[in-house]
Structure formats: structure tokens, C-alpha cells
């Protein structure tokens, strides 16, 4: 009915599911909505411009989906549970890595990394390469986005001139590299990215992604069918810490959750 924006609706769902700006481990989660980070101009009337919102990040390509299904069916001996993903789409380190160029997230990131920045090649430095990693190339990377990608251009610039390191190819890390259609302008990137979120295509398909993250495809047989199952520790309601008497096991589980993230409450 166009009575509420997609952005506001997603924020409302995040709040209902217990996500909050005040908790890096349960920070609001937003979807990748675009798949085009190489064109000179962004065509929001072309369906191929967009990410497949009916599939989780681990199933964006046929080959990637096949590998995760194979992992689920052939549970390795060193895995403690049957699941598609042993990493998460939202965690404290993911949030801090996206916002690392802004305080207080810079200090948060460094403290999570043991007191320093990460290896330069692993730092968030390019929207395009981050999309390629999370959607295609890296089997341990299924990250989604955070709300700031749709309203806050400042997090894309190294305004504080932090020395973030130098990549193996000699590139010195500074501002985040933007897609060609943004013309190097963070404000234009945010404007077009927000337009993509509010576009007719996303409005017509967003409910599929909501099913995966907040709805009935979050766990159970529907999640298995959707290639959308995560390690049991990620499901807060599935792990009753009060019944775990061994303090070592309890601290291990808590450490696992704090490092790797948590599934939102089902709404």
C-alpha cells in the first residue's frame, strides 16, 4: 500500500525480533539487495540488477548452493552438528568491520581483533569485492548488510585518516571503493542504494528474504529445504544455558555466540 517504506518495515521487524543498535551481537540485519556492482549506470527496472531475495547468501550461485548442501549431507567429523553454515550473516565483528572507519566502532573492531586492525586484504575495503566474497567466492562468508548502507555515507570514508594498512597488491586502504555507478561519491551510493531498497522489484520480493531471516524458513524442515540452517549455537532459543552445569562448556558456547552471531527471534 506504500504506507510505510521498506526501510522502516525492516527496522520494525528487527526490533520485534530483539535486534538493537545497542547490541553488536544482535545488531539490525538488512539484506544485500543488488547484484550489480560493475555497471556504469544502475538500472532498477532490470531484474538482473538485483540479488535473489528468495535465497540466503550461501545459495546465490548454483555451485555455491551445491557445496553447502553437500556439507549438510556429509557432516564432517570435526563439526559438532549438522548444518549448512558454521558462520553467520550478522555478528559483532561483521558490524564493526563495516563501520571500522568511524568511532566508536574503530576501537570496537580493534578490541575484537586483539588490539589492532586486521590484515589489510581481509578488511572491508570494496563494496564489490565484499559482495563477491559473501555471494560467491568465500565459503566462510555469508554476511548480510547493516542499516547504515542505506542512510549513512560517512561510514564509507576514512575521514579520521586511520592507517588501515596496505594490501598485497600495493593498494593503501582508505575510503571504501564504490561501484562505478556511484561515481566515487558516497552520497550518490547511499541515494541509489536506498532507491534500490524501495524499488518495485525489492518491494515485490522482500517477503522471501524476511521468511529466511525472521520467518518460517528460519529453522526446521523449511530451513533445510531453503539451504538456510546454521550451527545450533546460533539459535538462542535452542540452547538453554541454564541447564548446562559445566562452566567450561557454557563459556565456550557463549564465546561462540559472541564471536559468530545469533539468529533473530522468530516473528
PDB file of C-alpha atoms in Angstrom:
ATOM      1  CA  UNK A   1       0.000   0.000   0.000  1.00  0.00           C
ATOM      2  CA  UNK A   2       3.105   2.228   0.159  1.00  0.00           C
ATOM      3  CA  UNK A   3       2.077   3.431   3.610  1.00  0.00           C
ATOM      4  CA  UNK A   4       5.488   2.532   5.060  1.00  0.00           C
ATOM      5  CA  UNK A   5       8.919   2.341   3.461  1.00  0.00           C
ATOM      6  CA  UNK A   6      10.763  -0.962   3.120  1.00  0.00           C
ATOM      7  CA  UNK A   7      13.485   0.506   5.330  1.00  0.00           C
ATOM      8  CA  UNK A   8      11.037   1.332   8.139  1.00  0.00           C
ATOM      9  CA  UNK A   9       9.395  -2.074   7.821  1.00  0.00           C
ATOM     10  CA  UNK A  10      12.737  -3.886   8.124  1.00  0.00           C
ATOM     11  CA  UNK A  11      13.684  -1.796  11.164  1.00  0.00           C
ATOM     12  CA  UNK A  12      10.325  -2.631  12.751  1.00  0.00           C
ATOM     13  CA  UNK A  13      10.869  -6.360  12.146  1.00  0.00           C
ATOM     14  CA  UNK A  14      14.405  -6.164  13.560  1.00  0.00           C
ATOM     15  CA  UNK A  15      13.053  -4.505  16.710  1.00  0.00           C
ATOM     16  CA  UNK A  16      10.327  -7.133  17.112  1.00  0.00           C
ATOM     17  CA  UNK A  17      12.980  -9.835  16.727  1.00  0.00           C
ATOM     18  CA  UNK A  18      15.118  -8.381  19.501  1.00  0.00           C
ATOM     19  CA  UNK A  19      17.739  -6.699  17.320  1.00  0.00           C
ATOM     20  CA  UNK A  20      19.119  -3.382  18.510  1.00  0.00           C
ATOM     21  CA  UNK A  21      21.778  -0.765  17.757  1.00  0.00           C
ATOM     22  CA  UNK A  22      22.794  -1.232  21.409  1.00  0.00           C
ATOM     23  CA  UNK A  23      23.950  -4.823  20.908  1.00  0.00           C
ATOM     24  CA  UNK A  24      26.658  -5.593  18.347  1.00  0.00           C
ATOM     25  CA  UNK A  25      25.856  -9.305  18.655  1.00  0.00           C
ATOM     26  CA  UNK A  26      22.220  -8.672  17.751  1.00  0.00           C
ATOM     27  CA  UNK A  27      22.571  -5.635  15.504  1.00  0.00           C
ATOM     28  CA  UNK A  28      19.804  -4.872  12.980  1.00  0.00           C
ATOM     29  CA  UNK A  29      20.312  -7.001   9.862  1.00  0.00           C
ATOM     30  CA  UNK A  30      19.464  -5.796   6.344  1.00  0.00           C
ATOM     31  CA  UNK A  31      19.694  -7.644   3.036  1.00  0.00           C
ATOM     32  CA  UNK A  32      22.018  -7.268   0.134  1.00  0.00           C
ATOM     33  CA  UNK A  33      19.528  -6.040  -2.469  1.00  0.00           C
ATOM     34  CA  UNK A  34      21.788  -5.509  -5.506  1.00  0.00           C
ATOM     35  CA  UNK A  35      23.941  -7.854  -7.534  1.00  0.00           C
ATOM     36  CA  UNK A  36      25.265  -5.214  -9.970  1.00  0.00           C
ATOM     37  CA  UNK A  37      28.439  -3.574  -8.701  1.00  0.00           C
ATOM     38  CA  UNK A  38      30.173  -3.258 -12.076  1.00  0.00           C
ATOM     39  CA  UNK A  39      27.885  -1.202 -14.378  1.00  0.00           C
ATOM     40  CA  UNK A  40      28.442   2.474 -15.099  1.00  0.00           C
ATOM     41  CA  UNK A  41      24.743   3.181 -14.537  1.00  0.00           C
ATOM     42  CA  UNK A  42      22.289   1.368 -12.274  1.00  0.00           C
ATOM     43  CA  UNK A  43      19.147   0.058 -13.979  1.00  0.00           C
ATOM     44  CA  UNK A  44      16.493  -0.515 -11.323  1.00  0.00           C
ATOM     45  CA  UNK A  45      13.967  -1.714 -13.904  1.00  0.00           C
ATOM     46  CA  UNK A  46      16.109  -4.757 -14.777  1.00  0.00           C
ATOM     47  CA  UNK A  47      15.509  -7.816 -12.518  1.00  0.00           C
ATOM     48  CA  UNK A  48      19.105  -8.982 -13.144  1.00  0.00           C
ATOM     49  CA  UNK A  49      20.323  -5.893 -11.287  1.00  0.00           C
ATOM     50  CA  UNK A  50      19.078  -7.404  -8.050  1.00  0.00           C
ATOM     51  CA  UNK A  51      20.153 -10.158  -5.695  1.00  0.00           C
ATOM     52  CA  UNK A  52      17.870 -13.212  -5.449  1.00  0.00           C
ATOM     53  CA  UNK A  53      15.980 -12.388  -2.259  1.00  0.00           C
ATOM     54  CA  UNK A  54      14.398 -15.840  -2.096  1.00  0.00           C
ATOM     55  CA  UNK A  55      17.772 -17.442  -1.363  1.00  0.00           C
ATOM     56  CA  UNK A  56      20.227 -16.945   1.523  1.00  0.00           C
ATOM     57  CA  UNK A  57      23.711 -15.658   0.740  1.00  0.00           C
ATOM     58  CA  UNK A  58      25.023 -19.228   0.737  1.00  0.00           C
ATOM     59  CA  UNK A  59      22.803 -20.149  -2.213  1.00  0.00           C
ATOM     60  CA  UNK A  60      23.251 -17.195  -4.552  1.00  0.00           C
ATOM     61  CA  UNK A  61      25.038 -19.308  -7.164  1.00  0.00           C
ATOM     62  CA  UNK A  62      24.261 -22.881  -8.220  1.00  0.00           C
ATOM     63  CA  UNK A  63      27.782 -24.095  -7.435  1.00  0.00           C
ATOM     64  CA  UNK A  64      27.878 -22.446  -4.010  1.00  0.00           C
ATOM     65  CA  UNK A  65      24.471 -23.871  -3.122  1.00  0.00           C
ATOM     66  CA  UNK A  66      25.616 -27.338  -4.186  1.00  0.00           C
ATOM     67  CA  UNK A  67      28.680 -27.153  -1.937  1.00  0.00           C
ATOM     68  CA  UNK A  68      26.665 -26.137   1.124  1.00  0.00           C
ATOM     69  CA  UNK A  69      24.111 -28.885   0.522  1.00  0.00           C
ATOM     70  CA  UNK A  70      26.995 -31.329   0.222  1.00  0.00           C
ATOM     71  CA  UNK A  71      28.387 -30.051   3.541  1.00  0.00           C
ATOM     72  CA  UNK A  72      24.985 -30.566   5.167  1.00  0.00           C
ATOM     73  CA  UNK A  73      24.646 -34.119   3.816  1.00  0.00           C
ATOM     74  CA  UNK A  74      28.219 -35.138   4.598  1.00  0.00           C
ATOM     75  CA  UNK A  75      28.663 -33.901   8.135  1.00  0.00           C
ATOM     76  CA  UNK A  76      32.374 -33.709   8.765  1.00  0.00           C
ATOM     77  CA  UNK A  77      33.705 -35.375  11.877  1.00  0.00           C
ATOM     78  CA  UNK A  78      35.031 -32.105  13.258  1.00  0.00           C
ATOM     79  CA  UNK A  79      31.624 -30.420  13.061  1.00  0.00           C
ATOM     80  CA  UNK A  80      29.541 -30.720  16.186  1.00  0.00           C
ATOM     81  CA  UNK A  81      26.203 -30.513  14.391  1.00  0.00           C
ATOM     82  CA  UNK A  82      24.557 -30.891  11.008  1.00  0.00           C
ATOM     83  CA  UNK A  83      24.112 -27.506   9.351  1.00  0.00           C
ATOM     84  CA  UNK A  84      24.737 -25.644   6.113  1.00  0.00           C
ATOM     85  CA  UNK A  85      26.657 -22.750   7.691  1.00  0.00           C
ATOM     86  CA  UNK A  86      29.113 -22.602  10.574  1.00  0.00           C
ATOM     87  CA  UNK A  87      29.422 -18.831  10.240  1.00  0.00           C
ATOM     88  CA  UNK A  88      26.657 -16.262  10.461  1.00  0.00           C
ATOM     89  CA  UNK A  89      25.196 -13.428   8.390  1.00  0.00           C
ATOM     90  CA  UNK A  90      25.384 -10.936  11.267  1.00  0.00           C
ATOM     91  CA  UNK A  91      27.860 -10.709  14.141  1.00  0.00           C
ATOM     92  CA  UNK A  92      29.723  -8.161  16.229  1.00  0.00           C
ATOM     93  CA  UNK A  93      32.842  -8.448  14.055  1.00  0.00           C
ATOM     94  CA  UNK A  94      30.833  -8.035  10.828  1.00  0.00           C
ATOM     95  CA  UNK A  95      29.150  -4.891  12.178  1.00  0.00           C
ATOM     96  CA  UNK A  96      32.440  -3.442  13.442  1.00  0.00           C
ATOM     97  CA  UNK A  97      34.240  -4.280  10.194  1.00  0.00           C
ATOM     98  CA  UNK A  98      31.648  -2.407   8.127  1.00  0.00           C
ATOM     99  CA  UNK A  99      31.827   0.645  10.423  1.00  0.00           C
ATOM    100  CA  UNK A 100      35.552   0.455  11.205  1.00  0.00           C
ATOM    101  CA  UNK A 101      36.277   3.926   9.769  1.00  0.00           C
ATOM    102  CA  UNK A 102      34.023   5.572  12.386  1.00  0.00           C
ATOM    103  CA  UNK A 103      34.394   5.779  16.148  1.00  0.00           C
ATOM    104  CA  UNK A 104      33.483   4.128  18.443  1.00  0.00           C
ATOM    105  CA  UNK A 105      33.421   1.195  16.016  1.00  0.00           C
ATOM    106  CA  UNK A 106      37.133   1.579  15.262  1.00  0.00           C
ATOM    107  CA  UNK A 107      38.035   0.781  18.858  1.00  0.00           C
ATOM    108  CA  UNK A 108      35.422  -1.983  18.986  1.00  0.00           C
ATOM    109  CA  UNK A 109      36.878  -3.613  15.891  1.00  0.00           C
ATOM    110  CA  UNK A 110      40.420  -3.423  17.238  1.00  0.00           C
ATOM    111  CA  UNK A 111      39.407  -4.876  20.601  1.00  0.00           C
ATOM    112  CA  UNK A 112      37.627  -7.767  18.843  1.00  0.00           C
ATOM    113  CA  UNK A 113      40.767  -8.295  16.749  1.00  0.00           C
ATOM    114  CA  UNK A 114      43.072  -8.442  19.762  1.00  0.00           C
ATOM    115  CA  UNK A 115      44.133  -4.806  19.794  1.00  0.00           C
ATOM    116  CA  UNK A 116      44.920  -3.998  16.159  1.00  0.00           C
ATOM    117  CA  UNK A 117      43.398  -3.802  12.683  1.00  0.00           C
ATOM    118  CA  UNK A 118      43.020  -6.994  10.670  1.00  0.00           C
ATOM    119  CA  UNK A 119      45.238  -7.972   7.744  1.00  0.00           C
ATOM    120  CA  UNK A 120      44.523  -5.328   5.085  1.00  0.00           C
ATOM    121  CA  UNK A 121      43.268  -7.820   2.495  1.00  0.00           C
ATOM    122  CA  UNK A 122      40.588  -9.014   4.925  1.00  0.00           C
ATOM    123  CA  UNK A 123      39.383  -5.515   5.858  1.00  0.00           C
ATOM    124  CA  UNK A 124      36.190  -4.061   4.377  1.00  0.00           C
ATOM    125  CA  UNK A 125      37.609  -2.023   1.504  1.00  0.00           C
ATOM    126  CA  UNK A 126      35.311  -2.534  -1.501  1.00  0.00           C
ATOM    127  CA  UNK A 127      31.552  -2.989  -1.853  1.00  0.00           C
ATOM    128  CA  UNK A 128      32.014  -5.085  -4.995  1.00  0.00           C
ATOM    129  CA  UNK A 129      34.612  -7.445  -3.538  1.00  0.00           C
ATOM    130  CA  UNK A 130      32.582  -7.845  -0.331  1.00  0.00           C
ATOM    131  CA  UNK A 131      29.532  -8.826  -2.387  1.00  0.00           C
ATOM    132  CA  UNK A 132      31.592 -11.310  -4.411  1.00  0.00           C
ATOM    133  CA  UNK A 133      33.020 -12.830  -1.245  1.00  0.00           C
ATOM    134  CA  UNK A 134      29.657 -13.159   0.511  1.00  0.00           C
ATOM    135  CA  UNK A 135      27.677 -14.337  -2.517  1.00  0.00           C
ATOM    136  CA  UNK A 136      30.155 -16.471  -4.449  1.00  0.00           C
ATOM    137  CA  UNK A 137      33.810 -16.814  -3.519  1.00  0.00           C
ATOM    138  CA  UNK A 138      34.237 -17.424   0.223  1.00  0.00           C
ATOM    139  CA  UNK A 139      32.583 -20.459   1.814  1.00  0.00           C
ATOM    140  CA  UNK A 140      33.023 -18.985   5.301  1.00  0.00           C
ATOM    141  CA  UNK A 141      31.420 -15.660   4.354  1.00  0.00           C
ATOM    142  CA  UNK A 142      27.611 -15.394   4.228  1.00  0.00           C
ATOM    143  CA  UNK A 143      27.303 -11.884   5.664  1.00  0.00           C
ATOM    144  CA  UNK A 144      24.351  -9.618   5.017  1.00  0.00           C
ATOM    145  CA  UNK A 145      24.282  -5.826   5.429  1.00  0.00           C
ATOM    146  CA  UNK A 146      23.502  -3.332   8.190  1.00  0.00           C
ATOM    147  CA  UNK A 147      21.060  -0.370   8.069  1.00  0.00           C
ATOM    148  CA  UNK A 148      23.864   2.176   7.594  1.00  0.00           C
ATOM    149  CA  UNK A 149      24.288   1.020   3.982  1.00  0.00           C
ATOM    150  CA  UNK A 150      21.006   2.775   3.247  1.00  0.00           C
ATOM    151  CA  UNK A 151      21.406   6.118   5.012  1.00  0.00           C
ATOM    152  CA  UNK A 152      24.940   6.876   6.270  1.00  0.00           C
ATOM    153  CA  UNK A 153      27.547   7.891   3.641  1.00  0.00           C
ATOM    154  CA  UNK A 154      30.103   8.828   6.322  1.00  0.00           C
ATOM    155  CA  UNK A 155      30.972   5.210   7.153  1.00  0.00           C
ATOM    156  CA  UNK A 156      32.353   4.771   3.632  1.00  0.00           C
ATOM    157  CA  UNK A 157      35.061   7.418   4.022  1.00  0.00           C
ATOM    158  CA  UNK A 158      38.231   7.313   6.104  1.00  0.00           C
ATOM    159  CA  UNK A 159      37.594  10.781   7.472  1.00  0.00           C
ATOM    160  CA  UNK A 160      39.744  10.088  10.554  1.00  0.00           C
ATOM    161  CA  UNK A 161      42.718   9.070   8.376  1.00  0.00           C
ATOM    162  CA  UNK A 162      43.279   5.783  10.162  1.00  0.00           C
ATOM    163  CA  UNK A 163      46.258   3.788   8.919  1.00  0.00           C
ATOM    164  CA  UNK A 164      44.351   0.680   7.870  1.00  0.00           C
ATOM    165  CA  UNK A 165      47.299  -0.975   6.167  1.00  0.00           C
ATOM    166  CA  UNK A 166      48.351  -1.916   2.669  1.00  0.00           C
ATOM    167  CA  UNK A 167      47.000  -4.811   0.601  1.00  0.00           C
ATOM    168  CA  UNK A 168      49.215  -7.387  -1.107  1.00  0.00           C
ATOM    169  CA  UNK A 169      48.728  -5.694  -4.477  1.00  0.00           C
ATOM    170  CA  UNK A 170      50.093  -2.457  -3.028  1.00  0.00           C
ATOM    171  CA  UNK A 171      46.736  -0.706  -2.534  1.00  0.00           C
ATOM    172  CA  UNK A 172      46.721   1.508   0.553  1.00  0.00           C
ATOM    173  CA  UNK A 173      43.415   1.219   2.400  1.00  0.00           C
ATOM    174  CA  UNK A 174      41.482   4.460   2.748  1.00  0.00           C
ATOM    175  CA  UNK A 175      37.936   5.181   1.638  1.00  0.00           C
ATOM    176  CA  UNK A 176      35.743   2.222   0.665  1.00  0.00           C
ATOM    177  CA  UNK A 177      35.860   1.514  -3.075  1.00  0.00           C
ATOM    178  CA  UNK A 178      32.406   2.129  -4.550  1.00  0.00           C
ATOM    179  CA  UNK A 179      30.723   0.661  -7.653  1.00  0.00           C
ATOM    180  CA  UNK A 180      31.187   2.589 -10.934  1.00  0.00           C
ATOM    181  CA  UNK A 181      27.550   3.766 -10.842  1.00  0.00           C
ATOM    182  CA  UNK A 182      28.290   5.743  -7.659  1.00  0.00           C
ATOM    183  CA  UNK A 183      30.988   7.827  -9.421  1.00  0.00           C
ATOM    184  CA  UNK A 184      33.156   7.716  -6.304  1.00  0.00           C
ATOM    185  CA  UNK A 185      30.543   9.665  -4.334  1.00  0.00           C
ATOM    186  CA  UNK A 186      29.385   8.053  -1.045  1.00  0.00           C
ATOM    187  CA  UNK A 187      26.250  10.230  -1.022  1.00  0.00           C
ATOM    188  CA  UNK A 188      25.293   9.021  -4.501  1.00  0.00           C
ATOM    189  CA  UNK A 189      25.940   5.418  -3.465  1.00  0.00           C
ATOM    190  CA  UNK A 190      23.621   5.760  -0.464  1.00  0.00           C
ATOM    191  CA  UNK A 191      20.966   7.552  -2.549  1.00  0.00           C
ATOM    192  CA  UNK A 192      20.903   4.885  -5.275  1.00  0.00           C
ATOM    193  CA  UNK A 193      21.205   2.031  -2.776  1.00  0.00           C
ATOM    194  CA  UNK A 194      18.205   3.375  -0.849  1.00  0.00           C
ATOM    195  CA  UNK A 195      16.283   3.753  -4.119  1.00  0.00           C
ATOM    196  CA  UNK A 196      17.078   0.098  -4.849  1.00  0.00           C
ATOM    197  CA  UNK A 197      15.724  -0.930  -1.427  1.00  0.00           C
ATOM    198  CA  UNK A 198      12.489   0.969  -2.084  1.00  0.00           C
ATOM    199  CA  UNK A 199      12.200  -0.179  -5.716  1.00  0.00           C
ATOM    200  CA  UNK A 200       9.238  -2.107  -7.127  1.00  0.00           C
ATOM    201  CA  UNK A 201      11.355  -5.247  -7.561  1.00  0.00           C
ATOM    202  CA  UNK A 202      12.508  -5.340  -3.936  1.00  0.00           C
ATOM    203  CA  UNK A 203       9.017  -4.459  -2.682  1.00  0.00           C
ATOM    204  CA  UNK A 204       7.652  -7.456  -4.612  1.00  0.00           C
ATOM    205  CA  UNK A 205      10.313  -9.911  -3.367  1.00  0.00           C
ATOM    206  CA  UNK A 206      11.378  -8.690   0.088  1.00  0.00           C
ATOM    207  CA  UNK A 207       8.965 -11.032   1.889  1.00  0.00           C
ATOM    208  CA  UNK A 208      11.032 -14.017   0.677  1.00  0.00           C
ATOM    209  CA  UNK A 209      14.113 -12.699   2.478  1.00  0.00           C
ATOM    210  CA  UNK A 210      12.038 -11.908   5.570  1.00  0.00           C
ATOM    211  CA  UNK A 211      10.872 -15.549   5.602  1.00  0.00           C
ATOM    212  CA  UNK A 212      14.533 -16.651   5.693  1.00  0.00           C
ATOM    213  CA  UNK A 213      15.709 -14.277   8.413  1.00  0.00           C
ATOM    214  CA  UNK A 214      12.658 -13.665  10.603  1.00  0.00           C
ATOM    215  CA  UNK A 215      10.008 -16.119   9.461  1.00  0.00           C
ATOM    216  CA  UNK A 216       9.080 -19.746   8.851  1.00  0.00           C
ATOM    217  CA  UNK A 217      12.212 -20.610   6.826  1.00  0.00           C
ATOM    218  CA  UNK A 218      14.414 -19.700   9.784  1.00  0.00           C
ATOM    219  CA  UNK A 219      14.648 -23.250  11.141  1.00  0.00           C
ATOM    220  CA  UNK A 220      13.123 -26.697  10.794  1.00  0.00           C
ATOM    221  CA  UNK A 221      12.373 -28.564   7.577  1.00  0.00           C
ATOM    222  CA  UNK A 222      11.586 -25.330   5.691  1.00  0.00           C
ATOM    223  CA  UNK A 223      15.071 -24.045   6.537  1.00  0.00           C
ATOM    224  CA  UNK A 224      16.700 -27.283   5.369  1.00  0.00           C
ATOM    225  CA  UNK A 225      14.818 -27.078   2.077  1.00  0.00           C
ATOM    226  CA  UNK A 226      15.814 -23.418   1.667  1.00  0.00           C
ATOM    227  CA  UNK A 227      19.522 -24.194   2.391  1.00  0.00           C
ATOM    228  CA  UNK A 228      19.239 -21.936   5.412  1.00  0.00           C
ATOM    229  CA  UNK A 229      20.386 -23.842   8.511  1.00  0.00           C
ATOM    230  CA  UNK A 230      23.073 -22.608  10.896  1.00  0.00           C
ATOM    231  CA  UNK A 231      25.026 -24.088  13.766  1.00  0.00           C
ATOM    232  CA  UNK A 232      22.662 -24.889  16.697  1.00  0.00           C
ATOM    233  CA  UNK A 233      24.514 -22.452  18.971  1.00  0.00           C
ATOM    234  CA  UNK A 234      23.298 -19.576  16.752  1.00  0.00           C
ATOM    235  CA  UNK A 235      19.691 -20.314  17.715  1.00  0.00           C
ATOM    236  CA  UNK A 236      19.278 -18.679  21.110  1.00  0.00           C
ATOM    237  CA  UNK A 237      16.014 -20.451  21.926  1.00  0.00           C
ATOM    238  CA  UNK A 238      17.528 -23.857  21.136  1.00  0.00           C
ATOM    239  CA  UNK A 239      20.363 -23.620  23.674  1.00  0.00           C
ATOM    240  CA  UNK A 240      19.293 -23.459  27.309  1.00  0.00           C
ATOM    241  CA  UNK A 241      22.430 -22.264  29.092  1.00  0.00           C
ATOM    242  CA  UNK A 242      20.721 -22.657  32.473  1.00  0.00           C
ATOM    243  CA  UNK A 243      20.775 -26.431  32.055  1.00  0.00           C
ATOM    244  CA  UNK A 244      24.495 -26.550  31.264  1.00  0.00           C
ATOM    245  CA  UNK A 245      26.360 -27.165  34.512  1.00  0.00           C
ATOM    246  CA  UNK A 246      29.903 -27.372  33.138  1.00  0.00           C
ATOM    247  CA  UNK A 247      31.279 -23.786  33.270  1.00  0.00           C
ATOM    248  CA  UNK A 248      33.837 -24.535  30.551  1.00  0.00           C
ATOM    249  CA  UNK A 249      31.167 -25.727  28.116  1.00  0.00           C
ATOM    250  CA  UNK A 250      28.945 -22.776  28.994  1.00  0.00           C
ATOM    251  CA  UNK A 251      31.738 -20.233  28.441  1.00  0.00           C
ATOM    252  CA  UNK A 252      32.658 -21.952  25.159  1.00  0.00           C
ATOM    253  CA  UNK A 253      29.083 -21.645  23.893  1.00  0.00           C
ATOM    254  CA  UNK A 254      28.858 -18.006  24.999  1.00  0.00           C
ATOM    255  CA  UNK A 255      32.159 -17.257  23.274  1.00  0.00           C
ATOM    256  CA  UNK A 256      30.930 -18.981  20.129  1.00  0.00           C
ATOM    257  CA  UNK A 257      27.739 -16.897  20.091  1.00  0.00           C
ATOM    258  CA  UNK A 258      29.556 -13.615  20.787  1.00  0.00           C
ATOM    259  CA  UNK A 259      32.058 -14.262  18.006  1.00  0.00           C
ATOM    260  CA  UNK A 260      29.758 -15.656  15.354  1.00  0.00           C
ATOM    261  CA  UNK A 261      26.329 -14.122  15.888  1.00  0.00           C
ATOM    262  CA  UNK A 262      22.785 -15.060  16.736  1.00  0.00           C
ATOM    263  CA  UNK A 263      19.615 -15.860  14.779  1.00  0.00           C
ATOM    264  CA  UNK A 264      16.867 -13.263  15.382  1.00  0.00           C
ATOM    265  CA  UNK A 265      13.802 -14.269  17.353  1.00  0.00           C
ATOM    266  CA  UNK A 266      11.170 -15.695  15.015  1.00  0.00           C
ATOM    267  CA  UNK A 267       8.354 -13.175  14.465  1.00  0.00           C
TER     268      UNK A 267
END
